[in-house]
PDB file of C-alpha atoms in Angstrom:
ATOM      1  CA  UNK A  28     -10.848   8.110 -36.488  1.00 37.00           C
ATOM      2  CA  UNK A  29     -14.353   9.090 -35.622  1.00 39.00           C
ATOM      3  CA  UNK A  30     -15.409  12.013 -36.083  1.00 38.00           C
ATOM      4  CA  UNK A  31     -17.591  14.442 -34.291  1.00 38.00           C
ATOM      5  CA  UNK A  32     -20.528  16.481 -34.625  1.00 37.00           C
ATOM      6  CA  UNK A  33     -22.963  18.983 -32.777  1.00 40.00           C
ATOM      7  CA  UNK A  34     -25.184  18.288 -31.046  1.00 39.00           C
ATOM      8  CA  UNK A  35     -28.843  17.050 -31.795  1.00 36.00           C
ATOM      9  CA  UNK A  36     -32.191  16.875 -29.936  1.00 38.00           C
ATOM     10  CA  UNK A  37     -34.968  15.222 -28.692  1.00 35.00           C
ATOM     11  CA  UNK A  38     -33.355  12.568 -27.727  1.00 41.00           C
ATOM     12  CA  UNK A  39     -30.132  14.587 -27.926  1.00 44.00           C
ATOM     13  CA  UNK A  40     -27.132  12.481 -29.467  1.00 43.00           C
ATOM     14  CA  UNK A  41     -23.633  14.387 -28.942  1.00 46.00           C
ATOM     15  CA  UNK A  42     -20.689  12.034 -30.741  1.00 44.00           C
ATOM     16  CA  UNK A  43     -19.223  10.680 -33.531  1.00 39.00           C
ATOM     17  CA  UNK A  44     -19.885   9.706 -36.614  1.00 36.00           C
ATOM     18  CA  UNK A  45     -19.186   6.632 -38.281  1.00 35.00           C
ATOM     19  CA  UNK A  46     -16.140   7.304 -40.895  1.00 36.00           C
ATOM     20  CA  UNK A  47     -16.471   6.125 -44.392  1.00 34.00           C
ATOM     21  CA  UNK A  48     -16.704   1.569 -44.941  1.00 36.00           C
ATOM     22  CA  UNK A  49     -19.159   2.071 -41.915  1.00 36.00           C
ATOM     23  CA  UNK A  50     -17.753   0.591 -38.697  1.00 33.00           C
ATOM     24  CA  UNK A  51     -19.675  -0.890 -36.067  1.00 39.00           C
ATOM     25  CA  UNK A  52     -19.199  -1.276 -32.108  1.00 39.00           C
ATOM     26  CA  UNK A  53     -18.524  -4.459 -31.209  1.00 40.00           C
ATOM     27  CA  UNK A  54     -20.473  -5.916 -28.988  1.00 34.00           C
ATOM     28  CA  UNK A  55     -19.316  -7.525 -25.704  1.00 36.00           C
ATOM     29  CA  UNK A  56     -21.606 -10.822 -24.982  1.00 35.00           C
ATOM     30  CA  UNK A  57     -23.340 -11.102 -21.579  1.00 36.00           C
ATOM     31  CA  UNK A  58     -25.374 -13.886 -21.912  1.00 37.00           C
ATOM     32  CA  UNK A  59     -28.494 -14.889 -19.495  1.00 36.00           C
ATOM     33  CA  UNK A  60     -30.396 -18.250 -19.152  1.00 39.00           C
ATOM     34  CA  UNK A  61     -33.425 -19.171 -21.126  1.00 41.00           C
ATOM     35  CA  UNK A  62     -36.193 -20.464 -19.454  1.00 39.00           C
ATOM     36  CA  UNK A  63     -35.196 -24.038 -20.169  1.00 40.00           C
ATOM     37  CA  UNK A  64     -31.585 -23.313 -17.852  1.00 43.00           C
ATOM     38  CA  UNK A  65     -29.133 -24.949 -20.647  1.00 46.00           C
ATOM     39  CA  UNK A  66     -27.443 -21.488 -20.138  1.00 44.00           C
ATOM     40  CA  UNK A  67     -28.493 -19.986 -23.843  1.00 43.00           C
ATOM     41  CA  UNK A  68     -29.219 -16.730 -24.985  1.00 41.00           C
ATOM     42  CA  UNK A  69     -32.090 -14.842 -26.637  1.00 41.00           C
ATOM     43  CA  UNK A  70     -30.798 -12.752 -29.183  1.00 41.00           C
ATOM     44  CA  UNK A  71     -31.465  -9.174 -29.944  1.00 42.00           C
ATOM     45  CA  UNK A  72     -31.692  -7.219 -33.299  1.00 41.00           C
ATOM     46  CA  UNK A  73     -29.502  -4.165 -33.311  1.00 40.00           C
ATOM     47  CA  UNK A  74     -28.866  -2.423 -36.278  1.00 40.00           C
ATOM     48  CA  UNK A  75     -26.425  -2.464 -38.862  1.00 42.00           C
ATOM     49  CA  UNK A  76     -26.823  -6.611 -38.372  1.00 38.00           C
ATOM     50  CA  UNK A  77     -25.741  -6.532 -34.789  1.00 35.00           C
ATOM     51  CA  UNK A  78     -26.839  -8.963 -32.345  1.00 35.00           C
ATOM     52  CA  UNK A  79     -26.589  -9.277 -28.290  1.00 38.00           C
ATOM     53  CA  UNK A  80     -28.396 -11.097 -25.588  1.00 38.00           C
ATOM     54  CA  UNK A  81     -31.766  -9.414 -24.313  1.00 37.00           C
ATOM     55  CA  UNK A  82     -30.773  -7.720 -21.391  1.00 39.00           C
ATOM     56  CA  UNK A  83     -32.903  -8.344 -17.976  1.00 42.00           C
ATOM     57  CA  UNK A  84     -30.807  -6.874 -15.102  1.00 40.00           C
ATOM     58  CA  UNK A  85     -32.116  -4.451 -12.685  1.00 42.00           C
ATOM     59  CA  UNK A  86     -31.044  -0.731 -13.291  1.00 47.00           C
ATOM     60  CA  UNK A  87     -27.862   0.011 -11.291  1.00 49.00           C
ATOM     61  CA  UNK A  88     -28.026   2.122  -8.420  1.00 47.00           C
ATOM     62  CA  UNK A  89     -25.253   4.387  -8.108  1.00 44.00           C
ATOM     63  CA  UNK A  90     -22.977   2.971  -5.092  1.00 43.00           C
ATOM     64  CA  UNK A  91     -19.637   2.404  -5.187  1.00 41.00           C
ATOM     65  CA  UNK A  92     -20.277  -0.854  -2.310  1.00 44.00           C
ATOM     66  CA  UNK A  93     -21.799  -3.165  -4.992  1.00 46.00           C
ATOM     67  CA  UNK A  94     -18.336  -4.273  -6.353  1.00 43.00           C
ATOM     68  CA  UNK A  95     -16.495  -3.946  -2.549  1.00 48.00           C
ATOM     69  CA  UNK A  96     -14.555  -0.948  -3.699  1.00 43.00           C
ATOM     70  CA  UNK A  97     -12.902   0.575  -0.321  1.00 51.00           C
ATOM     71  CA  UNK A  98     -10.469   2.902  -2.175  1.00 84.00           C
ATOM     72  CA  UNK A  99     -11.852   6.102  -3.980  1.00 88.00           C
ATOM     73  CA  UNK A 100      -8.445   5.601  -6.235  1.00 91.00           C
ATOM     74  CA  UNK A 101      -9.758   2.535  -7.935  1.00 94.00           C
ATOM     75  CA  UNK A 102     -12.396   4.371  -9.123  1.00 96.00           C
ATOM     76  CA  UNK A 103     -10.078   6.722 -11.819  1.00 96.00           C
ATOM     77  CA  UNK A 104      -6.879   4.398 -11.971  1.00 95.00           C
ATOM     78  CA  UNK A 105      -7.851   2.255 -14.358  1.00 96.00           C
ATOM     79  CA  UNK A 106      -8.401  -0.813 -12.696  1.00 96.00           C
ATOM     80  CA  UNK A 107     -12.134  -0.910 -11.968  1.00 96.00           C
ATOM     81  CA  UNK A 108     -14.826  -0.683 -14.650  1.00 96.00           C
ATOM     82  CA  UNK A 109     -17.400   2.094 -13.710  1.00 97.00           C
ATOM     83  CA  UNK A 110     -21.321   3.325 -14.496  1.00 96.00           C
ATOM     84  CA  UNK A 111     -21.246   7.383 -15.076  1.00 97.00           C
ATOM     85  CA  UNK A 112     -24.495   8.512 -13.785  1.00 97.00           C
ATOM     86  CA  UNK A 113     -25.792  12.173 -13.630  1.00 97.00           C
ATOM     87  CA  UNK A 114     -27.684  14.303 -11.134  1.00 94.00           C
ATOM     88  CA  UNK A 115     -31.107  13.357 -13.068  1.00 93.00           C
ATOM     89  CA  UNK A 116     -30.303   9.458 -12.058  1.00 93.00           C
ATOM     90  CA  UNK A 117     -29.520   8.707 -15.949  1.00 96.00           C
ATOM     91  CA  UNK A 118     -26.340   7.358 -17.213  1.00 96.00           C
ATOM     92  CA  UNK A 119     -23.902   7.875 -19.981  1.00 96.00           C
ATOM     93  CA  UNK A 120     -23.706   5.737 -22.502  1.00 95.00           C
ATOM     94  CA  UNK A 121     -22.279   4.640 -26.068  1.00 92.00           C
ATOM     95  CA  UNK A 122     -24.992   4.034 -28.779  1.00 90.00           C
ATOM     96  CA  UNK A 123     -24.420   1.448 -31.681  1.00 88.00           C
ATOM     97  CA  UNK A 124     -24.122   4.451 -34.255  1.00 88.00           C
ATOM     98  CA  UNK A 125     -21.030   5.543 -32.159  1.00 86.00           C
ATOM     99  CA  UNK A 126     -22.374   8.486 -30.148  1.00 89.00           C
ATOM    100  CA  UNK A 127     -22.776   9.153 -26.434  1.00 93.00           C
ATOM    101  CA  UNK A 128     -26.107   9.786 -24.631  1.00 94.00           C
ATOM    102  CA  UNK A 129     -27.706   9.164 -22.069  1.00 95.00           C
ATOM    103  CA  UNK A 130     -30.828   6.686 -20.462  1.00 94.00           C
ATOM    104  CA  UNK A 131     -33.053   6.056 -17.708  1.00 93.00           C
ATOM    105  CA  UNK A 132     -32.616   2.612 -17.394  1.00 92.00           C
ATOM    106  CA  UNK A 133     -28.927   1.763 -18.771  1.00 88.00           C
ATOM    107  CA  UNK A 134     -29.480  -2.382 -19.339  1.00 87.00           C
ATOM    108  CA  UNK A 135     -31.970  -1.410 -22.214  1.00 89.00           C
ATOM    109  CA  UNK A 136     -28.477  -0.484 -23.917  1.00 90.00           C
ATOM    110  CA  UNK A 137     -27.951  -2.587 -27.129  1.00 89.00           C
ATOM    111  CA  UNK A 138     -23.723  -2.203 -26.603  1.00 90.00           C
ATOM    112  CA  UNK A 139     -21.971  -2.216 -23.149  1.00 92.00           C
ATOM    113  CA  UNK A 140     -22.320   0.870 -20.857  1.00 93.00           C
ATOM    114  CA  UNK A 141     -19.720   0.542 -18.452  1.00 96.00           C
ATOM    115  CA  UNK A 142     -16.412   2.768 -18.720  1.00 97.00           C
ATOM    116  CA  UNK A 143     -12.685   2.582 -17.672  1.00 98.00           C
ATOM    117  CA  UNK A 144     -11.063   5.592 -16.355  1.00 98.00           C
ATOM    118  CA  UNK A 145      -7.190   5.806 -16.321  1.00 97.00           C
ATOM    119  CA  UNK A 146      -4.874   8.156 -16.331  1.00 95.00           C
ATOM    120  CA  UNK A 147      -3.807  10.252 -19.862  1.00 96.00           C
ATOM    121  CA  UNK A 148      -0.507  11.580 -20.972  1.00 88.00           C
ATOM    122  CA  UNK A 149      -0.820  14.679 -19.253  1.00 91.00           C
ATOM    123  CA  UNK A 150      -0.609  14.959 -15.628  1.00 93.00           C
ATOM    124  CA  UNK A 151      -3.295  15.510 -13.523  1.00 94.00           C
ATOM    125  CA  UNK A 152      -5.695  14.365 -16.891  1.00 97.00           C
ATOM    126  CA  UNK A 153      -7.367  11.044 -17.579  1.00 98.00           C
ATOM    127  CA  UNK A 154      -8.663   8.976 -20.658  1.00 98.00           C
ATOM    128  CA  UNK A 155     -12.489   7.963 -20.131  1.00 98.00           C
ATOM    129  CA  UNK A 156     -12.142   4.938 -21.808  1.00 97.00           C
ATOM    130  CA  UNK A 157     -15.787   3.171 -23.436  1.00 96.00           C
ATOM    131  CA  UNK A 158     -16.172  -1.020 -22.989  1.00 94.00           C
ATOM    132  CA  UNK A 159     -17.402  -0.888 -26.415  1.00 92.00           C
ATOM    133  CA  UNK A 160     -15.408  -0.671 -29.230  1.00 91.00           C
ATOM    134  CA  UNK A 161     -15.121  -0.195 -33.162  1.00 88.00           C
ATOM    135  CA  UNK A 162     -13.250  -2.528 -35.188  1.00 88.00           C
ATOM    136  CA  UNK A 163     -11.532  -3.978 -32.124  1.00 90.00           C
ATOM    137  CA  UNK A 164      -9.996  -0.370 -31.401  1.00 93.00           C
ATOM    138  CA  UNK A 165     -10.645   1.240 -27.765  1.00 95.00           C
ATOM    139  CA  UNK A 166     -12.812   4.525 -27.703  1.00 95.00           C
ATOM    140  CA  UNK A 167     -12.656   7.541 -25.752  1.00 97.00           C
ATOM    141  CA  UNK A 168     -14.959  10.170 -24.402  1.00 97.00           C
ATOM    142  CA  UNK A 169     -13.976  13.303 -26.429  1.00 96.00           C
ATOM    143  CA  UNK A 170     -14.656  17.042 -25.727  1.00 97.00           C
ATOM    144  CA  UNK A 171     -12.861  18.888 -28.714  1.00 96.00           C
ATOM    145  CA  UNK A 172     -14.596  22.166 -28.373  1.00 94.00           C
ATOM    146  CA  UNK A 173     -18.059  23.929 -29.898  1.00 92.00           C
ATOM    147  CA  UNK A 174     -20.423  22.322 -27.740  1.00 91.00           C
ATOM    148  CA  UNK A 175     -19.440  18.788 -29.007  1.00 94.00           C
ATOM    149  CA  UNK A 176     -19.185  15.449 -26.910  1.00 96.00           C
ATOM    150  CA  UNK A 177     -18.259  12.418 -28.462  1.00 94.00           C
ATOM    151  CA  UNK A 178     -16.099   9.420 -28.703  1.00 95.00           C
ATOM    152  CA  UNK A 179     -12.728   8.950 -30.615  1.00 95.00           C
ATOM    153  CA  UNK A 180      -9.967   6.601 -31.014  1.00 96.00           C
ATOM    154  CA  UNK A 181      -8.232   6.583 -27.966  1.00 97.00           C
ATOM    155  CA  UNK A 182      -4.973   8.455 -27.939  1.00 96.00           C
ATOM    156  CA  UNK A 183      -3.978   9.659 -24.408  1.00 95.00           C
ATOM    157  CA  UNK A 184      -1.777  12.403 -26.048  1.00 96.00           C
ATOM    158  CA  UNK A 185      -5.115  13.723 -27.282  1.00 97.00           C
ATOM    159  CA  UNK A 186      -5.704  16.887 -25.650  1.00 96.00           C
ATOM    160  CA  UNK A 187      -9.490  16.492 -26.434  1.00 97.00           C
ATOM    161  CA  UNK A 188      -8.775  13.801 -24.594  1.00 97.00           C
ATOM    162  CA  UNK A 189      -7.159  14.877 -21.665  1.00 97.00           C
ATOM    163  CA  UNK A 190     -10.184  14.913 -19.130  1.00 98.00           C
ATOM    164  CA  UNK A 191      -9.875  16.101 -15.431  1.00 98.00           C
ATOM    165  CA  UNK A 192     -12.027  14.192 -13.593  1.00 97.00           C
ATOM    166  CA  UNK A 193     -12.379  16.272 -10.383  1.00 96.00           C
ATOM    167  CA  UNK A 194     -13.555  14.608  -7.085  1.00 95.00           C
ATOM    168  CA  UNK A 195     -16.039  16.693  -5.024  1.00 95.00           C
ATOM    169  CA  UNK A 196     -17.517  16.561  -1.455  1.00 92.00           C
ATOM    170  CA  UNK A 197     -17.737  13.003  -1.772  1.00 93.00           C
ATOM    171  CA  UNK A 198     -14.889  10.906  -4.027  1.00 91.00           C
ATOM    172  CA  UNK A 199     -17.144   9.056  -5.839  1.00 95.00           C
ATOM    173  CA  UNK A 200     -18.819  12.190  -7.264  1.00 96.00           C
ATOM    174  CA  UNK A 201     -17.047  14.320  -9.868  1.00 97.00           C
ATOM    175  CA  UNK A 202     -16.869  17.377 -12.437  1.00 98.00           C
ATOM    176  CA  UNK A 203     -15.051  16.212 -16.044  1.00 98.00           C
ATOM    177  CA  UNK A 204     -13.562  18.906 -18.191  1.00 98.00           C
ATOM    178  CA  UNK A 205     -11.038  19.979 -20.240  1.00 97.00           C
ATOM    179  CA  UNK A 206     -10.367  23.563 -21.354  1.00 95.00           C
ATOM    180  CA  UNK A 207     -13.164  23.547 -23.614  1.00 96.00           C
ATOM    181  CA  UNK A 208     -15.603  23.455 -20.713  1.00 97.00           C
ATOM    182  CA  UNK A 209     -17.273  21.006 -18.567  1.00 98.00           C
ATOM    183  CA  UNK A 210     -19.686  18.144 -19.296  1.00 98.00           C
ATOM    184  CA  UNK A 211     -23.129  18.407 -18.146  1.00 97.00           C
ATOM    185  CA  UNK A 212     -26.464  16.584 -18.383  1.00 96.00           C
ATOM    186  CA  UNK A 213     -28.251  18.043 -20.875  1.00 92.00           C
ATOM    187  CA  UNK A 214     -32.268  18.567 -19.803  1.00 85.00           C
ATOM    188  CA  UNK A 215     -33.659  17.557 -22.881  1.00 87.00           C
ATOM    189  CA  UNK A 216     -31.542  14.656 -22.535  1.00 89.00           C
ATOM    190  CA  UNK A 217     -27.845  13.594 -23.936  1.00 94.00           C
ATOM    191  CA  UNK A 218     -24.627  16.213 -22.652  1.00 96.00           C
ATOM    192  CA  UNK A 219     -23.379  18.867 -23.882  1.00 96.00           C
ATOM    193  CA  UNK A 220     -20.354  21.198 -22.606  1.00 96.00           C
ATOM    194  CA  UNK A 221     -21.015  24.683 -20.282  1.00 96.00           C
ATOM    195  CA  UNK A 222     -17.728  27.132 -19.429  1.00 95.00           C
ATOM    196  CA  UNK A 223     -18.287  26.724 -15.474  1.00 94.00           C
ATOM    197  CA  UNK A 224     -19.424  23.584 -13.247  1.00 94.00           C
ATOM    198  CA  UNK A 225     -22.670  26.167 -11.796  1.00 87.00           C
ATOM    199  CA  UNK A 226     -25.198  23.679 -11.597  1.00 92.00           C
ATOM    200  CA  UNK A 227     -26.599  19.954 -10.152  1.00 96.00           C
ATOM    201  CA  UNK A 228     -25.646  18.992 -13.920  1.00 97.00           C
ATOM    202  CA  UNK A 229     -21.769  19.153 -13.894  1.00 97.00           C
ATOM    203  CA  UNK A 230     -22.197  16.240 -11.249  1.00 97.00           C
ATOM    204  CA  UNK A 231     -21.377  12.966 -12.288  1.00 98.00           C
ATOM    205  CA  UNK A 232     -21.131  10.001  -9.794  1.00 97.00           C
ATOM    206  CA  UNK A 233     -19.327   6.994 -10.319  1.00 97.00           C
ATOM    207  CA  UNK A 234     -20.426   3.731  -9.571  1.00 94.00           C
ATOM    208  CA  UNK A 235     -17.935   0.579  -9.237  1.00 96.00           C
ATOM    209  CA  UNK A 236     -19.058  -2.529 -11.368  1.00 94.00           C
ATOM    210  CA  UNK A 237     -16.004  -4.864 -10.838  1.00 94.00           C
ATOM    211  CA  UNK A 238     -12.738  -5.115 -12.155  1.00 95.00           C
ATOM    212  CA  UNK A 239     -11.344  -3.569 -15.711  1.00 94.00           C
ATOM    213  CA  UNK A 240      -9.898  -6.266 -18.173  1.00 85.00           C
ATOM    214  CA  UNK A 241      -5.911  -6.655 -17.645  1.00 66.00           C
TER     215      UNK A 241
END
């Protein structure tokens, strides 16, 4: 289990630590082409003795037409891999070190960014499942109260787990909260949790990026 701890600033990281025997995300390849074309990879040092191809896509722009997604449904019932981006066009990621911020340009990310979301044990409540993972074991955003965001084992009878992911004016933008609060985009950068969805921050919009993994 991963545990969590308060928030930090300037960059502000909000997650979890690493438990004792240190584990590290696993990294999912995405190669691209050299300059020669024979279809290798250019390695990247991460830490901990991580490696993952240099990334050189364009940032994402956040429309749900780019993977020819017609149903707002597919967006939060698990079958369609998504980019979380916030009012401040940056998007919500999972760091190496197991945390969750957030950055400007999301394919500078040294683990994958992308996120699942599917429905939880409770009704009405989903899991907001990470593509990265430790030790081979899914991860989940996790609000478990005092200001904390972070990622944990998944467990969808987690109540800090238990998200509502609430569509808006449009479907493919959304609040997500539990009854600890509601996440928002943090100004100084990373999230943090607020009692009530006031403000442009509690907006998070959903972009599709293709099909989840069966």
């Amino acid at each position: 289990m991963i545990t969590t701890t308060p928030r930090t600033r300037l960059p502000r990281l909000v997650g979890a630590s690493l438990a004792a025997g240190g584990l590290a995300l696993a990294l999912v390849a995405c190669g691209t082409d050299d300059a020669s074309g024979d279809g290798a990879t250019t390695p990247a040092a991460t830490p901990d003795g991580l490696t993952s191809p240099t990334p050189d896509a364009p940032t994402p722009t956040p429309t749900s037409d780019d993977a020819g997604v017609t149903d707002p449904a597919a967006l939060t019932d698990g079958s369609t891999l998504v980019d979380i981006a916030t009012y401040a066009s940056t998007w919500v990621v999972t760091t190496v070190e197991g945390a969750v911020t957030t950055l400007e340009n999301p394919s500078t990310s040294e683990v994958p960014y992308t996120w699942v979301i599917e429905p939880a044990g409770a009704e009405g409540t989903s899991l907001v499942r990470s593509s990265a993972t430790t030790d081979d074991r899914d991860m989940c955003l996790n609000l478990p109260g005092d200001d904390v965001v972070g990622l944990a084992e998944c467990d969808p009878a987690d109540p800090h787990q238990q998200l509502r992911v609430t569509a808006l004016d449009r479907p493919e933008q959304v609040n997500v909260s539990n009854d600890n609060g509601y996440l928002v985009a943090d100004q100084e950068g990373g999230l943090a949790v607020e009692p009530e969805p006031g403000s442009p921050a509690s907006v998070f919009t959903l972009t599709a990026r293709g099909p989840a993994a069966g």
